[in-house]
Amino acid sequence: MVRFRAKQPGKAVWTTLFILSGPFRLVFLLLYFIPKYARPHPQWTYHQAVGNAILKLWFSFASTIEFRTTKSLDPGSEKERFVVMAPASPEAYSEVAYDKWIQPVPIGGMWYPKQYKSTVDIDKKIFLHFHGGAYVLGGVRPMEGGWGPQVLAEATHGLVLCPQYRLSSESKGRFPAALQDSITSYHYVLSQGIPSSRIVISGDSAGGNLALALLRYLGENSSDILPLPSALLLWSPWLDLAADPYGVDSHRNRETDYLTPVLIEWGLRTYRPSFLEADHPYLTPLNNAFATKVPLFMQYGTAEVLLDEQRSFCSQMEQIAGNRLERLEIPNAPHNTFLGGQLLGFEKEARDAAGRASEFLSSQGAKT
C-alpha cells in the first residue's frame, strides 16, 4: 500500500486527501494539546507538543508519497552565497568511495550567513555541515534547512558551508554518491586556501551519519590532499542502518518523536547498495567504533527513538584509547533540534547546544 501511494495515480489521490484534510487536522492538533495531560510528554509546552505533531504529520506524508524536489545548481535568489563545487582529482575517491556506475559530479553548496572571502575571513572557523533527512529528504537552501546552520554560525562566529549532496531518492543517488559529494565539498574548502586546522565537519541526523563516514574515510585515506579536520560535530546522528525501521513503533519514545518508520524504511531501501551489508562500517557506525585523532562533540535528545543507539555509540567511542568525545543530552527533546528547534519549541535548547559546541572547540584548542 505504501509503494502504491508513492506512484501515480496513488500519489495524486493521497496528496489530494492530505491537502483537503490538512486544515481539519491542524485545527484538531491545536485544540487537542491545550490540556497538559494530552501532550506526549508531561514536561512539554503547548508549542513543543504541537510542533512535534506537525513535523510527524509532514514526514509521514512526505515519506508515504516519496516526496521529491528537484535540486538545481542555479544560484537563484541566494546569488553568491550559493556555490558550485567541482569534483576533486580521481585519486581522492578510492576504495569504498569508488563505484563503476556512480561517479563524482559537480554539486552545489550554500554558505551561512555569507560567502567565505579569503581577504576578510582569514581567521574564521569554517564548518562543513551535512543536512539530515534520512538521505531522501532535505536541502541546503534557507527554506529547506537554513535555521540550524545559521544558529551554528552565530554561536561560533564562523562560516558554515552546507553541501547539496545527492539524495538516494534521486537517480544514481545510492551509496557512495553522498560520500563522494562529501569528499568533493571537503576538498573544495581546502582548495580555498583554508587549512584543515580551521575546518570542522558537522552533520545532523543522516548528515551525522555522512559526517562520520567522511571522517572514517579521511582517517583511512589521510594525505596531503585530504588531511584530517580539526573537529567533528554530530547532532542527533543516525547510527544504526541495520536496525528494523519498524522497530521505532515499539520504542518507549515513539510518542515523543516525529521520526516515522516509513521515512526510515525509504532511506534504507534507497541508500544501501546491494553489495554492502547494512551493518557495514560506512553505513552503520554503531558497533563499528574507530580510533580517531579528531575530537568529537555529539548532541541528542532524551525523547528520541534513536536515543539508545546514540548512547551506545558514544560509549563505544569513549572506550577506545586516545578518542576525545563530549556528549550533550537535551532533556525531553525529540530528534534533531538542530534542524527544527524553532518549530519544535526547543529553540533555546538548540542555541545552548550550539554554544556548548563552541566551548568544546575552544577547549580543544580550536578558536571560534
Short mmCIF file of C-alpha atoms in Angstrom, two decimals:
data_model
loop_
_atom_site.label_atom_id
_atom_site.label_comp_id
_atom_site.label_asym_id
_atom_site.label_seq_id
_atom_site.Cartn_x
_atom_site.Cartn_y
_atom_site.Cartn_z
CA MET A 1 0.00 0.00 0.00
CA VAL A 2 2.83 2.40 0.84
CA ARG A 3 4.51 1.84 -2.55
CA PHE A 4 1.17 2.33 -4.31
CA ARG A 5 0.86 5.75 -2.70
CA ALA A 6 4.34 6.63 -3.99
CA LYS A 7 3.30 6.10 -7.61
CA GLN A 8 0.62 7.60 -9.82
CA PRO A 9 -2.33 7.63 -9.55
CA GLY A 10 -1.97 6.74 -5.86
CA LYS A 11 0.37 9.67 -5.17
CA ALA A 12 -2.10 12.18 -6.63
CA VAL A 13 -5.01 10.70 -4.68
CA TRP A 14 -3.08 10.66 -1.40
CA THR A 15 -1.77 14.20 -1.93
CA THR A 16 -5.26 15.49 -2.63
CA LEU A 17 -6.62 13.83 0.51
CA PHE A 18 -3.75 15.25 2.57
CA ILE A 19 -4.34 18.80 1.28
CA LEU A 20 -8.09 18.63 1.81
CA SER A 21 -7.81 17.17 5.30
CA GLY A 22 -4.86 19.36 6.32
CA PRO A 23 -6.79 22.31 7.77
CA PHE A 24 -9.01 19.99 9.82
CA ARG A 25 -6.00 18.05 11.15
CA LEU A 26 -4.26 21.28 12.10
CA VAL A 27 -7.30 22.62 13.98
CA PHE A 28 -7.62 19.29 15.76
CA LEU A 29 -3.99 19.34 16.88
CA LEU A 30 -4.21 22.95 18.06
CA LEU A 31 -7.21 22.07 20.25
CA TYR A 32 -6.13 18.59 21.32
CA PHE A 33 -2.88 19.65 23.00
CA ILE A 34 -4.36 22.52 25.03
CA PRO A 35 -4.76 20.36 28.16
CA LYS A 36 -1.38 19.27 29.53
CA TYR A 37 -2.48 15.68 30.08
CA ALA A 38 -2.95 15.24 26.32
CA ARG A 39 0.66 16.10 25.50
CA PRO A 40 3.09 13.25 24.70
CA HIS A 41 5.49 14.33 27.45
CA PRO A 42 4.38 15.73 30.82
CA GLN A 43 7.14 18.37 30.74
CA TRP A 44 6.39 19.63 27.25
CA THR A 45 4.92 23.03 26.50
CA TYR A 46 1.98 23.51 24.17
CA HIS A 47 4.41 24.70 21.46
CA GLN A 48 6.54 21.58 21.80
CA ALA A 49 3.57 19.20 21.60
CA VAL A 50 2.07 20.89 18.54
CA GLY A 51 5.43 21.31 16.79
CA ASN A 52 6.32 17.65 17.20
CA ALA A 53 2.89 16.57 15.91
CA ILE A 54 3.11 18.83 12.85
CA LEU A 55 6.57 17.54 11.91
CA LYS A 56 5.41 13.96 12.38
CA LEU A 57 2.43 14.61 10.13
CA TRP A 58 4.63 16.15 7.44
CA PHE A 59 7.31 13.44 7.46
CA SER A 60 4.65 10.73 7.43
CA PHE A 61 3.05 12.27 4.35
CA ALA A 62 6.32 13.09 2.56
CA SER A 63 7.73 9.60 3.02
CA THR A 64 4.45 7.87 2.14
CA ILE A 65 4.29 9.54 -1.29
CA GLU A 66 8.11 9.58 -1.52
CA PHE A 67 8.17 13.34 -1.97
CA ARG A 68 10.93 14.66 -4.20
CA THR A 69 12.15 18.12 -5.14
CA THR A 70 14.49 18.99 -7.99
CA LYS A 71 17.91 20.19 -6.88
CA SER A 72 19.43 22.88 -9.06
CA LEU A 73 22.94 24.24 -9.47
CA ASP A 74 21.48 27.63 -10.34
CA PRO A 75 22.27 30.10 -7.51
CA GLY A 76 18.85 31.72 -7.83
CA SER A 77 17.99 34.29 -5.21
CA GLU A 78 20.87 33.10 -2.98
CA LYS A 79 23.30 34.63 -5.52
CA GLU A 80 26.93 34.49 -4.40
CA ARG A 81 26.10 32.55 -1.24
CA PHE A 82 25.38 29.52 -3.43
CA VAL A 83 28.48 27.98 -4.99
CA VAL A 84 29.14 25.10 -7.35
CA MET A 85 31.91 22.68 -6.35
CA ALA A 86 33.76 20.62 -8.95
CA PRO A 87 34.95 17.10 -8.14
CA ALA A 88 38.48 16.62 -6.86
CA SER A 89 41.08 14.62 -8.78
CA PRO A 90 40.17 10.91 -9.28
CA GLU A 91 42.67 9.67 -6.68
CA ALA A 92 40.62 11.37 -3.95
CA TYR A 93 37.83 8.82 -4.49
CA SER A 94 39.36 5.45 -3.72
CA GLU A 95 38.32 2.14 -2.19
CA VAL A 96 34.79 2.39 -0.79
CA ALA A 97 34.26 5.81 -2.42
CA TYR A 98 34.90 4.36 -5.89
CA ASP A 99 31.98 2.97 -7.88
CA LYS A 100 31.93 1.94 -11.52
CA TRP A 101 28.37 3.19 -12.01
CA ILE A 102 28.28 6.20 -9.71
CA GLN A 103 30.88 8.86 -10.37
CA PRO A 104 31.71 12.19 -8.66
CA VAL A 105 29.77 15.12 -10.12
CA PRO A 106 29.66 18.89 -9.56
CA ILE A 107 27.48 19.75 -6.58
CA GLY A 108 26.04 22.90 -5.07
CA GLY A 109 26.69 24.40 -1.68
CA MET A 110 25.14 27.13 0.46
CA TRP A 111 27.12 29.47 2.71
CA TYR A 112 25.74 30.79 6.02
CA PRO A 113 25.49 33.63 6.87
CA LYS A 114 27.59 34.84 3.90
CA GLN A 115 30.06 33.59 1.35
CA TYR A 116 33.62 32.98 2.51
CA LYS A 117 36.07 35.71 1.49
CA SER A 118 39.75 34.90 1.97
CA THR A 119 40.65 38.55 2.39
CA VAL A 120 38.36 39.18 5.38
CA ASP A 121 37.63 35.72 6.85
CA ILE A 122 41.21 34.59 7.25
CA ASP A 123 40.86 33.72 10.96
CA LYS A 124 37.32 32.31 10.98
CA LYS A 125 36.43 28.71 11.64
CA ILE A 126 34.78 27.01 8.65
CA PHE A 127 32.07 24.44 9.27
CA LEU A 128 31.23 21.88 6.59
CA HIS A 129 27.72 20.84 7.58
CA PHE A 130 25.70 17.96 6.10
CA HIS A 131 21.92 18.22 6.44
CA GLY A 132 19.61 15.43 7.58
CA GLY A 133 16.56 13.81 6.00
CA ALA A 134 17.23 10.03 6.01
CA TYR A 135 19.26 10.53 2.80
CA VAL A 136 15.99 11.06 0.88
CA LEU A 137 14.74 14.49 2.01
CA GLY A 138 16.15 17.89 2.86
CA GLY A 139 18.30 20.51 1.22
CA VAL A 140 20.64 23.42 1.78
CA ARG A 141 18.63 26.47 0.74
CA PRO A 142 17.33 28.70 3.57
CA MET A 143 13.73 27.45 3.28
CA GLU A 144 14.86 23.81 3.32
CA GLY A 145 17.10 23.77 6.35
CA GLY A 146 18.82 27.06 6.98
CA TRP A 147 17.91 27.63 10.63
CA GLY A 148 20.42 25.24 12.20
CA PRO A 149 23.42 26.36 10.12
CA GLN A 150 22.57 29.99 10.87
CA VAL A 151 22.47 29.26 14.62
CA LEU A 152 25.78 27.40 14.42
CA ALA A 153 27.40 30.31 12.59
CA GLU A 154 26.12 32.77 15.18
CA ALA A 155 27.26 30.71 18.16
CA THR A 156 30.77 30.12 16.83
CA HIS A 157 31.30 33.38 14.91
CA GLY A 158 32.27 31.16 11.99
CA LEU A 159 31.02 30.40 8.50
CA VAL A 160 29.02 27.32 7.54
CA LEU A 161 29.03 25.64 4.13
CA CYS A 162 26.20 23.17 3.51
CA PRO A 163 26.85 20.81 0.56
CA GLN A 164 23.90 19.85 -1.63
CA TYR A 165 24.89 16.19 -1.71
CA ARG A 166 22.98 13.73 -3.89
CA LEU A 167 19.98 12.12 -2.21
CA SER A 168 19.24 8.42 -2.56
CA SER A 169 15.73 9.34 -3.70
CA GLU A 170 17.37 10.64 -6.89
CA SER A 171 18.68 8.63 -9.83
CA LYS A 172 22.14 7.24 -9.05
CA GLY A 173 21.90 8.62 -5.54
CA ARG A 174 22.63 5.45 -3.58
CA PHE A 175 25.86 4.93 -1.65
CA PRO A 176 28.59 6.04 -2.31
CA ALA A 177 27.14 9.13 -4.04
CA ALA A 178 26.77 11.12 -0.82
CA LEU A 179 30.22 10.04 0.38
CA GLN A 180 31.73 11.17 -2.93
CA ASP A 181 29.96 14.52 -2.56
CA SER A 182 31.26 14.91 0.99
CA ILE A 183 34.80 14.37 -0.29
CA THR A 184 34.17 16.87 -3.10
CA SER A 185 32.95 19.51 -0.65
CA TYR A 186 35.79 18.93 1.82
CA HIS A 187 38.32 19.23 -0.99
CA TYR A 188 36.57 22.41 -2.16
CA VAL A 189 37.01 24.05 1.24
CA LEU A 190 40.67 23.07 1.30
CA SER A 191 41.10 24.44 -2.23
CA GLN A 192 40.01 27.88 -0.99
CA GLY A 193 43.28 28.05 0.93
CA ILE A 194 41.64 27.16 4.24
CA PRO A 195 43.90 24.90 6.35
CA SER A 196 42.38 21.74 7.83
CA SER A 197 43.12 23.16 11.30
CA ARG A 198 40.30 25.67 10.72
CA ILE A 199 37.79 23.18 9.30
CA VAL A 200 35.12 21.48 11.40
CA ILE A 201 32.91 18.76 9.92
CA SER A 202 29.31 18.74 11.15
CA GLY A 203 26.12 16.83 10.42
CA ASP A 204 22.58 16.37 11.71
CA SER A 205 20.63 13.08 11.59
CA ALA A 206 21.54 11.31 8.31
CA GLY A 207 24.02 14.14 7.81
CA GLY A 208 25.68 13.00 11.02
CA ASN A 209 25.93 9.51 9.55
CA LEU A 210 27.57 11.02 6.47
CA ALA A 211 29.91 13.16 8.57
CA LEU A 212 31.12 10.03 10.39
CA ALA A 213 31.60 8.20 7.07
CA LEU A 214 33.70 11.11 5.81
CA LEU A 215 35.78 11.18 9.00
CA ARG A 216 36.35 7.42 8.75
CA TYR A 217 37.34 7.79 5.10
CA LEU A 218 39.76 10.64 5.85
CA GLY A 219 41.31 8.62 8.65
CA GLU A 220 41.82 5.60 6.39
CA ASN A 221 42.98 7.70 3.42
CA SER A 222 44.63 10.70 5.04
CA SER A 223 47.05 12.50 2.74
CA ASP A 224 48.34 15.93 1.82
CA ILE A 225 45.32 16.19 -0.48
CA LEU A 226 42.80 15.28 2.25
CA PRO A 227 44.19 15.96 5.74
CA LEU A 228 42.11 15.42 8.86
CA PRO A 229 39.79 18.24 10.05
CA SER A 230 40.13 19.92 13.43
CA ALA A 231 36.89 18.52 14.95
CA LEU A 232 33.57 16.79 14.29
CA LEU A 233 30.12 17.90 15.48
CA LEU A 234 27.19 15.47 15.48
CA TRP A 235 23.58 16.46 16.03
CA SER A 236 21.16 13.56 16.66
CA PRO A 237 23.10 11.32 14.27
CA TRP A 238 21.51 8.28 12.61
CA LEU A 239 23.87 5.49 13.62
CA ASP A 240 22.20 2.11 13.01
CA LEU A 241 21.12 1.45 9.44
CA ALA A 242 20.96 -2.27 10.18
CA ALA A 243 18.04 -1.90 12.61
CA ASP A 244 14.47 -2.78 11.67
CA PRO A 245 12.91 0.56 10.68
CA TYR A 246 9.57 -0.51 12.11
CA GLY A 247 11.20 -1.08 15.46
CA VAL A 248 10.66 2.59 16.26
CA ASP A 249 6.92 1.85 16.60
CA SER A 250 7.67 -0.21 19.71
CA HIS A 251 10.27 2.15 21.18
CA ARG A 252 9.39 3.73 24.52
CA ASN A 253 9.91 7.21 22.96
CA ARG A 254 7.67 6.67 19.93
CA GLU A 255 5.11 9.21 21.19
CA THR A 256 7.70 11.92 21.82
CA ASP A 257 9.49 11.78 18.48
CA TYR A 258 8.41 12.69 14.98
CA LEU A 259 10.53 10.10 13.15
CA THR A 260 8.36 7.58 11.34
CA PRO A 261 9.22 4.01 10.26
CA VAL A 262 8.11 4.74 6.69
CA LEU A 263 10.70 7.53 6.42
CA ILE A 264 13.46 5.33 7.82
CA GLU A 265 12.49 2.41 5.57
CA TRP A 266 12.54 4.65 2.49
CA GLY A 267 16.01 5.86 3.35
CA LEU A 268 17.35 2.37 3.99
CA ARG A 269 15.79 0.90 0.85
CA THR A 270 17.25 3.52 -1.47
CA TYR A 271 20.59 4.35 0.16
CA ARG A 272 22.14 0.92 0.82
CA PRO A 273 23.68 -0.72 -2.24
CA SER A 274 23.11 -4.42 -2.83
CA PHE A 275 26.81 -5.21 -2.49
CA LEU A 276 27.12 -3.91 1.09
CA GLU A 277 25.56 -5.35 4.22
CA ALA A 278 23.53 -2.90 6.30
CA ASP A 279 25.99 -3.20 9.19
CA HIS A 280 28.97 -2.16 7.05
CA PRO A 281 31.10 0.43 8.91
CA TYR A 282 30.43 3.11 6.28
CA LEU A 283 26.69 2.64 6.68
CA THR A 284 26.30 1.79 10.37
CA PRO A 285 28.71 3.47 12.80
CA LEU A 286 27.10 1.65 15.76
CA ASN A 287 29.22 -1.36 16.76
CA ASN A 288 31.87 -0.12 14.34
CA ALA A 289 33.66 2.35 16.59
CA PHE A 290 37.06 3.53 15.40
CA ALA A 291 40.09 5.36 16.70
CA THR A 292 40.49 8.96 15.61
CA LYS A 293 42.69 11.89 16.48
CA VAL A 294 39.79 14.24 15.73
CA PRO A 295 37.79 15.40 18.79
CA LEU A 296 34.04 14.70 18.63
CA PHE A 297 31.07 16.59 20.08
CA MET A 298 27.70 14.83 19.96
CA GLN A 299 24.28 16.16 20.96
CA TYR A 300 20.94 14.34 21.09
CA GLY A 301 17.65 14.41 22.97
CA THR A 302 16.42 12.01 25.64
CA ALA A 303 12.99 11.76 23.97
CA GLU A 304 14.38 10.42 20.68
CA VAL A 305 13.61 6.99 19.26
CA LEU A 306 17.33 6.83 18.34
CA LEU A 307 18.43 7.51 21.93
CA ASP A 308 19.69 4.00 22.72
CA GLU A 309 21.92 3.72 19.66
CA GLN A 310 23.29 7.21 20.29
CA ARG A 311 24.21 6.44 23.89
CA SER A 312 25.74 3.10 22.90
CA PHE A 313 27.84 4.64 20.14
CA CYS A 314 29.19 7.30 22.50
CA SER A 315 30.21 4.62 24.99
CA GLN A 316 31.88 2.57 22.27
CA MET A 317 33.90 5.53 21.01
CA GLU A 318 34.86 6.58 24.52
CA GLN A 319 36.29 3.13 25.25
CA ILE A 320 38.93 3.50 22.53
CA ALA A 321 42.17 4.90 23.90
CA GLY A 322 43.01 8.33 22.55
CA ASN A 323 39.50 9.24 21.43
CA ARG A 324 38.10 12.53 22.73
CA LEU A 325 34.32 12.79 22.84
CA GLU A 326 31.95 15.10 24.65
CA ARG A 327 28.25 14.28 24.68
CA LEU A 328 25.33 16.56 25.42
CA GLU A 329 21.89 15.16 26.19
CA ILE A 330 19.00 17.61 25.96
CA PRO A 331 16.36 16.51 28.47
CA ASN A 332 12.94 15.66 26.98
CA ALA A 333 13.97 16.72 23.46
CA PRO A 334 12.93 14.82 20.31
CA HIS A 335 15.09 14.10 17.29
CA ASN A 336 17.27 16.76 15.70
CA THR A 337 16.55 20.03 17.45
CA PHE A 338 19.46 21.39 15.38
CA LEU A 339 17.21 21.22 12.33
CA GLY A 340 13.84 22.06 13.84
CA GLY A 341 14.44 23.68 17.21
CA GLN A 342 12.41 26.73 16.27
CA LEU A 343 9.37 24.79 15.07
CA LEU A 344 9.67 22.15 17.80
CA GLY A 345 9.72 24.68 20.62
CA PHE A 346 13.30 23.81 21.60
CA GLU A 347 14.94 26.93 20.21
CA LYS A 348 16.68 27.88 23.46
CA GLU A 349 17.98 24.35 23.93
CA ALA A 350 19.25 24.23 20.34
CA ARG A 351 21.02 27.58 20.69
CA ASP A 352 22.52 26.50 24.02
CA ALA A 353 23.78 23.29 22.36
CA ALA A 354 25.49 25.32 19.64
CA GLY A 355 27.08 27.40 22.38
CA ARG A 356 28.29 24.26 24.12
CA ALA A 357 29.79 23.07 20.84
CA SER A 358 31.65 26.37 20.53
CA GLU A 359 33.01 25.94 24.06
CA PHE A 360 34.07 22.39 23.22
CA LEU A 361 36.00 23.58 20.20
CA SER A 362 37.76 26.21 22.28
CA SER A 363 38.66 23.60 24.90
CA GLN A 364 40.29 21.51 22.17
CA GLY A 365 42.44 24.41 21.05
CA ALA A 366 40.20 25.37 18.13
CA LYS A 367 39.49 29.09 18.46
CA THR A 368 35.99 30.26 17.50
#
